[in-house]
PDB file of C-alpha atoms in Angstrom:
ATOM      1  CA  UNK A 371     128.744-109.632 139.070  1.00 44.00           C
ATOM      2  CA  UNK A 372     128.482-108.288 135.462  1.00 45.00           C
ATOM      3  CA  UNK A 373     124.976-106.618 134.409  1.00 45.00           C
ATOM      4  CA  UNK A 374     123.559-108.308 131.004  1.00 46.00           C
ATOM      5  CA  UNK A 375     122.061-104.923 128.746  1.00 45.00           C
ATOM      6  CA  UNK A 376     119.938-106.039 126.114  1.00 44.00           C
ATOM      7  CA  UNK A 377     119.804-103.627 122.991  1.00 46.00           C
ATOM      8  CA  UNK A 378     117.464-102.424 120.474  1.00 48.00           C
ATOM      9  CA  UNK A 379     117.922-103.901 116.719  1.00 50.00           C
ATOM     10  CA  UNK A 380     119.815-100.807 114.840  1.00 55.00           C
ATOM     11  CA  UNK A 381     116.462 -99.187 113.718  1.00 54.00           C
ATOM     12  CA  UNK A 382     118.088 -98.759 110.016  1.00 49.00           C
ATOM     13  CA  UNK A 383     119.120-102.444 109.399  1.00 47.00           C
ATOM     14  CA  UNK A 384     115.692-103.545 110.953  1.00 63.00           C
ATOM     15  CA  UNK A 385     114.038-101.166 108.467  1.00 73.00           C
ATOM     16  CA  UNK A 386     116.421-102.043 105.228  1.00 74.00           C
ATOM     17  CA  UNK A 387     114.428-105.409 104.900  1.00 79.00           C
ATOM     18  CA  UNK A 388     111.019-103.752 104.744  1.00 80.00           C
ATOM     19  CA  UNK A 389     111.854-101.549 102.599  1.00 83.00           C
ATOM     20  CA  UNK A 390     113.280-103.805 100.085  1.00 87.00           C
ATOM     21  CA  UNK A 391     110.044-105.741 100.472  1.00 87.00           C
ATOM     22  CA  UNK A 392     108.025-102.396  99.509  1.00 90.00           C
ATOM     23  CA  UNK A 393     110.227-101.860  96.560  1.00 91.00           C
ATOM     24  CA  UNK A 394     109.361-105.486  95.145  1.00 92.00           C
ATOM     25  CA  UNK A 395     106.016-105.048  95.999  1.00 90.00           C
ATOM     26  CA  UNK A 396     105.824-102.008  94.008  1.00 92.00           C
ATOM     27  CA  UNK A 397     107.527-103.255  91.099  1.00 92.00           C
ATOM     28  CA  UNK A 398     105.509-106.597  90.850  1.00 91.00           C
ATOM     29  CA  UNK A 399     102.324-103.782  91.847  1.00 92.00           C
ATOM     30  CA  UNK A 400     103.569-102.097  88.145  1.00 93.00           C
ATOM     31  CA  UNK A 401     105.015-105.069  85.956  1.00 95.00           C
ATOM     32  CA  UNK A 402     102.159-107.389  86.409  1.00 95.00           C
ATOM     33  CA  UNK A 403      99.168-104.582  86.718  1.00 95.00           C
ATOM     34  CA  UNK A 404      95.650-105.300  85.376  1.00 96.00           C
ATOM     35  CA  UNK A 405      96.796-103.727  81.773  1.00 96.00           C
ATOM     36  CA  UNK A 406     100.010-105.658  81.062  1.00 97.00           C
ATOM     37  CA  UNK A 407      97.859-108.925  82.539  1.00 97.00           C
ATOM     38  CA  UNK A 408      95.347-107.991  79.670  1.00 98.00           C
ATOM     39  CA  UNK A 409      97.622-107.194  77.126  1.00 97.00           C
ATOM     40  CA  UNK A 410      99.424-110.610  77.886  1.00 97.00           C
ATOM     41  CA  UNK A 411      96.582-112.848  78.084  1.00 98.00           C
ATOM     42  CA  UNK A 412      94.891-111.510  74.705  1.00 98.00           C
ATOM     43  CA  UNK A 413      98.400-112.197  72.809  1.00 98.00           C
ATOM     44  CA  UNK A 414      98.906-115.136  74.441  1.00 98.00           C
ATOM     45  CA  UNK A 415      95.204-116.741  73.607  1.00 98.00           C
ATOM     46  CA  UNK A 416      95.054-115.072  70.061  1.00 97.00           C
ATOM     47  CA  UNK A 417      98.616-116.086  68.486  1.00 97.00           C
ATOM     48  CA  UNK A 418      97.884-119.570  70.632  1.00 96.00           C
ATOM     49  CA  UNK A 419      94.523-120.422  68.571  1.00 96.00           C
ATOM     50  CA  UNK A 420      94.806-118.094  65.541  1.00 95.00           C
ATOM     51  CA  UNK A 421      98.657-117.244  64.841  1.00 96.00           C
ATOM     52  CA  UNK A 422      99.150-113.984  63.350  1.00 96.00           C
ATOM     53  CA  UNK A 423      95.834-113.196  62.526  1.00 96.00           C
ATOM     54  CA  UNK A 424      94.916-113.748  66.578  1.00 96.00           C
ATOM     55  CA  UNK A 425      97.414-111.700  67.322  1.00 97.00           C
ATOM     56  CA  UNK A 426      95.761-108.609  65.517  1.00 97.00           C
ATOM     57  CA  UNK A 427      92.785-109.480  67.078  1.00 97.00           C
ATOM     58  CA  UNK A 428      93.984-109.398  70.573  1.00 98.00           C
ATOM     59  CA  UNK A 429      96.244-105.854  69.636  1.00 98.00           C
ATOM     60  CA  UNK A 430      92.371-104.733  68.570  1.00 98.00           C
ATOM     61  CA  UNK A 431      90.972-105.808  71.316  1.00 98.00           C
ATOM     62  CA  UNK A 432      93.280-104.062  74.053  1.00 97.00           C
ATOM     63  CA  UNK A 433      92.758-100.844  72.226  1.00 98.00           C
ATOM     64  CA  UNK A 434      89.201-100.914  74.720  1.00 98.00           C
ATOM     65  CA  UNK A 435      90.299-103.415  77.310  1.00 97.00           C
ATOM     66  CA  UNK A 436      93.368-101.977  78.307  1.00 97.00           C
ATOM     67  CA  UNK A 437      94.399 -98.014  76.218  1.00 97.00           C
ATOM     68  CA  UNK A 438      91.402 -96.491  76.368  1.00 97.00           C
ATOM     69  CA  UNK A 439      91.037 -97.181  80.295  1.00 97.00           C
ATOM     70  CA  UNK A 440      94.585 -96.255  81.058  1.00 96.00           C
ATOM     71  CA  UNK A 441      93.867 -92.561  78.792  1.00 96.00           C
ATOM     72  CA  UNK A 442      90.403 -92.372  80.880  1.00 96.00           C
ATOM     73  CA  UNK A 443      92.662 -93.091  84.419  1.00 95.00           C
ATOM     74  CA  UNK A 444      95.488 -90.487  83.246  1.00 93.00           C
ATOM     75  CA  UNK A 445      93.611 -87.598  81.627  1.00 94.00           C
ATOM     76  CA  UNK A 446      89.738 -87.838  82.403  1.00 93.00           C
ATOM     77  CA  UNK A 447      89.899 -89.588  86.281  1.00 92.00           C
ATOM     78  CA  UNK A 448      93.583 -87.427  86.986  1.00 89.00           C
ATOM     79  CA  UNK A 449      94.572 -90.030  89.378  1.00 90.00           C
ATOM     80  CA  UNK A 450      97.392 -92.569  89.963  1.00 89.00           C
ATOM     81  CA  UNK A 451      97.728 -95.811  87.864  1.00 87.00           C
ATOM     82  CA  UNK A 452      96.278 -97.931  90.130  1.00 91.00           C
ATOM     83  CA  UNK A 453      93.688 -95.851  91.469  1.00 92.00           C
ATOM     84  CA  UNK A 454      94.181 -96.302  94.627  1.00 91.00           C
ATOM     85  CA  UNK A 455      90.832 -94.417  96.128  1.00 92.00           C
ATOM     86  CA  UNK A 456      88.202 -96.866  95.955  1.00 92.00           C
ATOM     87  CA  UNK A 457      85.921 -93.898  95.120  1.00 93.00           C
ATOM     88  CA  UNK A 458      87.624 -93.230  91.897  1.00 95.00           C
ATOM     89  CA  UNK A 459      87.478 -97.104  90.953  1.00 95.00           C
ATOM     90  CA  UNK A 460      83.635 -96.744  91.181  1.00 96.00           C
ATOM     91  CA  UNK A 461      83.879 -94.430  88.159  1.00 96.00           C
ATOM     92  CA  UNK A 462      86.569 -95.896  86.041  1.00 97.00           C
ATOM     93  CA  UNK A 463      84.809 -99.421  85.847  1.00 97.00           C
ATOM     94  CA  UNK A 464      81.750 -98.134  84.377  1.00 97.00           C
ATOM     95  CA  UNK A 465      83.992 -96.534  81.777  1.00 97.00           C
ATOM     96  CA  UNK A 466      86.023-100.093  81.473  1.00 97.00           C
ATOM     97  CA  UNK A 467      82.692-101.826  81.310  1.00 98.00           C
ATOM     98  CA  UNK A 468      81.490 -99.691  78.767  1.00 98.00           C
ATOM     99  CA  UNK A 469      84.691 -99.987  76.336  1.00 98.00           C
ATOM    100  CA  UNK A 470      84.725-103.514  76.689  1.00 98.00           C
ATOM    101  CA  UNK A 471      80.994-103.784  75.473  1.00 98.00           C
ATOM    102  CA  UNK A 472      81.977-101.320  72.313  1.00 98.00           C
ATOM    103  CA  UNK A 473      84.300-103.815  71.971  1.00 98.00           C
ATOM    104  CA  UNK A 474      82.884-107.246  72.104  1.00 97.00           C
ATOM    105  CA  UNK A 475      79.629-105.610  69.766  1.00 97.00           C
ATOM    106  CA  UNK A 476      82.272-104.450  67.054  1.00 97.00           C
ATOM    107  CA  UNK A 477      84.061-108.275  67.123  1.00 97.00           C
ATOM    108  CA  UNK A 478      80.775-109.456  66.409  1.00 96.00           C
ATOM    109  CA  UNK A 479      80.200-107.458  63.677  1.00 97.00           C
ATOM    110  CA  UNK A 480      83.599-107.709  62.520  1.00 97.00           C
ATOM    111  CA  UNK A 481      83.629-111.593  62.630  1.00 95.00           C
ATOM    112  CA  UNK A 482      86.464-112.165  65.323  1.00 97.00           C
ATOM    113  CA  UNK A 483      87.749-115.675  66.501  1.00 96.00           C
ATOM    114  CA  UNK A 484      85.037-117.355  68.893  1.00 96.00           C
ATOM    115  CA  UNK A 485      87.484-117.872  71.665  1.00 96.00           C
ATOM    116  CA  UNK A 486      88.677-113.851  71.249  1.00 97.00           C
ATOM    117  CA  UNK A 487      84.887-112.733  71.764  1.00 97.00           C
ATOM    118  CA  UNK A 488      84.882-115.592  74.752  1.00 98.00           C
ATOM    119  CA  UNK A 489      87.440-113.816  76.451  1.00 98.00           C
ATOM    120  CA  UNK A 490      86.143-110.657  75.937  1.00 98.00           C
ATOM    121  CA  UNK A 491      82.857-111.764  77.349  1.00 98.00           C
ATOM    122  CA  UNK A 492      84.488-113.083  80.689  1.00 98.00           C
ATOM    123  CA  UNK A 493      86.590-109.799  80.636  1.00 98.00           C
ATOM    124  CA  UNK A 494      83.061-107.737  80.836  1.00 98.00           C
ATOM    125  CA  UNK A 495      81.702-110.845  83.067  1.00 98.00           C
ATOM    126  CA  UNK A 496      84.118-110.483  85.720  1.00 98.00           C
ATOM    127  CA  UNK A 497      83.767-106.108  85.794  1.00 98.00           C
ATOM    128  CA  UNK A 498      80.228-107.004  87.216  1.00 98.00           C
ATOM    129  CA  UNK A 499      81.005-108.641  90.760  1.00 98.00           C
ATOM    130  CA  UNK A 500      83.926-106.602  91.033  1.00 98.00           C
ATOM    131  CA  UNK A 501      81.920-103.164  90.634  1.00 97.00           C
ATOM    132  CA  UNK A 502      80.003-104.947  92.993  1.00 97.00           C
ATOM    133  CA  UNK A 503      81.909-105.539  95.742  1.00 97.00           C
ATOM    134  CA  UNK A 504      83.838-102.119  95.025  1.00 97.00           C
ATOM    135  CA  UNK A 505      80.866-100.134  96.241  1.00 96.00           C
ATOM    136  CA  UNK A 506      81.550-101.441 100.074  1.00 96.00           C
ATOM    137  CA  UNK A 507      85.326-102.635  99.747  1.00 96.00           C
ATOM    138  CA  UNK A 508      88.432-102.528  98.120  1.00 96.00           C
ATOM    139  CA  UNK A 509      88.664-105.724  96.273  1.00 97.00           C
ATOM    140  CA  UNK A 510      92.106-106.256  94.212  1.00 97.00           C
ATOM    141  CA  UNK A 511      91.619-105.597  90.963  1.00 97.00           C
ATOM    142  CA  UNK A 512      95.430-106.837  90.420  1.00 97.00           C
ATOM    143  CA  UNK A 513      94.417-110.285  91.652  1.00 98.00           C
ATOM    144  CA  UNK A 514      91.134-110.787  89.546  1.00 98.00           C
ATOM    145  CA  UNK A 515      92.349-109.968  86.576  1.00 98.00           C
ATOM    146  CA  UNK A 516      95.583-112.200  86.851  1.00 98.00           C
ATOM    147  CA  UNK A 517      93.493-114.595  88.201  1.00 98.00           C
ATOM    148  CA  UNK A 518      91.426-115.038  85.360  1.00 98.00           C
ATOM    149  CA  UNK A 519      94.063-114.476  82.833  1.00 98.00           C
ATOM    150  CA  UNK A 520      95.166-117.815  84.365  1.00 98.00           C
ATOM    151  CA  UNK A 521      92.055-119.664  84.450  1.00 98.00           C
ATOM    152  CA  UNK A 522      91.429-118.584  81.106  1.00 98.00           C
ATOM    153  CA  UNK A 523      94.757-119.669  79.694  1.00 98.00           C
ATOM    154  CA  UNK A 524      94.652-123.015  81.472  1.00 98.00           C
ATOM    155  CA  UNK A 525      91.096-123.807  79.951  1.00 98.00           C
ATOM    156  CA  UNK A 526      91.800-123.065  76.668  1.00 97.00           C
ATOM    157  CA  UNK A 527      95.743-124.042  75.983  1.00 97.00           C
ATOM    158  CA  UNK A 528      97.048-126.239  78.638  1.00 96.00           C
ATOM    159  CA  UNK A 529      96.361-126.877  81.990  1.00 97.00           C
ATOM    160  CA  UNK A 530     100.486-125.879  82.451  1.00 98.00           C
ATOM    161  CA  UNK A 531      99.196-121.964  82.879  1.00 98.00           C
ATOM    162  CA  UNK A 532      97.745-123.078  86.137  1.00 97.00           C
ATOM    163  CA  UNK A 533     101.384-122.870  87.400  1.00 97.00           C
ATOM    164  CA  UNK A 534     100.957-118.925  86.587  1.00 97.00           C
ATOM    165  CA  UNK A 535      99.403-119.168  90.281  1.00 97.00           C
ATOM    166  CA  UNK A 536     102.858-118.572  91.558  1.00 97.00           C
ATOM    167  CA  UNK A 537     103.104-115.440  90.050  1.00 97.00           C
ATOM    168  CA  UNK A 538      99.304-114.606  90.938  1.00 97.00           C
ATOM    169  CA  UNK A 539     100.530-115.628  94.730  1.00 97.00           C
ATOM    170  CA  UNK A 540     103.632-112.977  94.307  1.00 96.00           C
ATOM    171  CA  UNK A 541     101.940-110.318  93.000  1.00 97.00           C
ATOM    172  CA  UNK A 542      99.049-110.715  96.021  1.00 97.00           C
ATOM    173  CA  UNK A 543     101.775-110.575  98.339  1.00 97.00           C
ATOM    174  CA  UNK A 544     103.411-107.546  96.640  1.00 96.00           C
ATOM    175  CA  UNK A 545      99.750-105.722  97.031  1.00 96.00           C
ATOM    176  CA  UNK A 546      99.870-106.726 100.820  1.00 96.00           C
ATOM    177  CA  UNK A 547     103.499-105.370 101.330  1.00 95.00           C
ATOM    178  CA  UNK A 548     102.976-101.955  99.427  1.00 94.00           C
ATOM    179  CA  UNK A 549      99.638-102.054 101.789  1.00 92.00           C
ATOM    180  CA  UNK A 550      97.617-100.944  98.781  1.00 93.00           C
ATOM    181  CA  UNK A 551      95.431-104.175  99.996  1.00 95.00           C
ATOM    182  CA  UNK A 552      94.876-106.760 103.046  1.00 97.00           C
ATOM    183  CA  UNK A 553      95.250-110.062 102.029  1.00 97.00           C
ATOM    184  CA  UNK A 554      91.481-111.175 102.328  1.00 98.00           C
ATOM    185  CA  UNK A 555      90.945-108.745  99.710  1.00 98.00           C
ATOM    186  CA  UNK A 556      93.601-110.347  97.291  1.00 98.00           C
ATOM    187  CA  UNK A 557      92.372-113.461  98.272  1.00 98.00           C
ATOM    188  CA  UNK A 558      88.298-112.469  97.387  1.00 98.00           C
ATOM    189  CA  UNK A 559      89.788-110.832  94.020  1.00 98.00           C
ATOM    190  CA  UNK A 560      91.591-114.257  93.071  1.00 98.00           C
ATOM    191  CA  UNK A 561      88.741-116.526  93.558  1.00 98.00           C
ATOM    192  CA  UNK A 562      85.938-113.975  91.752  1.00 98.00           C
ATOM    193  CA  UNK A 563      88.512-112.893  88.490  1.00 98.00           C
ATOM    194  CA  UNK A 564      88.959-117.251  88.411  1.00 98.00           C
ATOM    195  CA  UNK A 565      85.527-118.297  88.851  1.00 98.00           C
ATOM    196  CA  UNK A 566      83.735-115.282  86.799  1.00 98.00           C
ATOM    197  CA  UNK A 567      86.062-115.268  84.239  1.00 98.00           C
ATOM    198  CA  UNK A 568      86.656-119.206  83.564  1.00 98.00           C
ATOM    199  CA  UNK A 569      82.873-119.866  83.712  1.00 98.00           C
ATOM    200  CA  UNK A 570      82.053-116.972  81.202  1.00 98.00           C
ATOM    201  CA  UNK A 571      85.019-118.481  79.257  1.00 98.00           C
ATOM    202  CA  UNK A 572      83.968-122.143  79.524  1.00 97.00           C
ATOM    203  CA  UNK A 573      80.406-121.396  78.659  1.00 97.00           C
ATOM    204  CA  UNK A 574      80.963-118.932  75.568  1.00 96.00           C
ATOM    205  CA  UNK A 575      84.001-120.424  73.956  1.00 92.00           C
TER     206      UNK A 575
END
């Protein structure tokens, strides 16, 4: 009578998968990261509404959304891109917060498009919950921002952007795999960068 012997999965082909998974994670983690969302979503709205001349407004207007905060995370903070310690995040969105007021004041004064300041206003709206919650848990920044960069979009060109939720869905997962996040906390960041930001944007358009 022959013996059946079970054996293990080879522990290197078991772990190839995962780690293929970790390496998309972390690339959709640094493609689609709350700076490059901000970048696109300013560009996107400004040469949308305005051409050319909304297009200078949104390259003005990530000068404080999106380069100052990345110089303040490299050479004031000292810490990784995504600031992964929520500690540190509790002292960079204060900074962000602040930049992005400078920066809605000077539009004012400088006469920018209505639906630029709008934008900027939901930008500065959504910082508020998320500092928020940030004191007591790690919300996704990732997801907020994209999140509203969606809502945003889909208010104020075409309701077509809402199909940007399939990248918003990828790049929660890829914050889940690189375990950066769980996925409540994606999930919590999604629904407070949508609502915050598309009610700000909806009511100050």
């Amino acid at each position: 009578m022959s013996s059946t012997t079970t054996t293990s999965a080879d522990p290197v082909e078991s772990a190839a998968p995962r780690d293929a998974r970790r390496r998309w994670g972390r690339r959709l983690s640094d493609w689609v990261d709350p700076k490059n969302t901000i970048l696109a979503v300013l560009v996107i709205l400004g040469a949308g509404l305005d051409g050319l001349r909304g297009v200078g407004w949104a390259l003005f207007a990530t000068l404080f959304a999106a380069v100052l905060p990345t110089l303040f995370i490299r050479y004031g903070v000292r810490t990784d891109r995504h600031v992964t310690q929520r500690h540190r995040r509790l002292v960079v969105i204060p900074f962000i917060m602040a930049s992005v007021a400078v920066c809605f004041l000077s539009m004012l004064w400088l006469g920018a498009p209505r639906a630029m300041t709008a934008l900027v206003v939901a930008m500065f709206a959504t910082l508020v919950p998320i500092m928020a919650i940030t004191t007591r848990w790690k919300v996704s920044v990732h997801t907020a921002v994209l999140g509203g960069a969606v809502t945003v979009l889909a208010i104020a060109l075409s309701l077509w952007w809402l199909l940007g939720a399939a990248l918003l869905a990828a790049v929660a997962w890829g914050r889940v795999t690189v375990e950066e996040h769980t996925r409540a906390q994606t999930l919590v960041g999604t629904v407070v960068g949508a609502l915050t930001a598309g009610l700000t944007f909806w009511l100050a358009r």
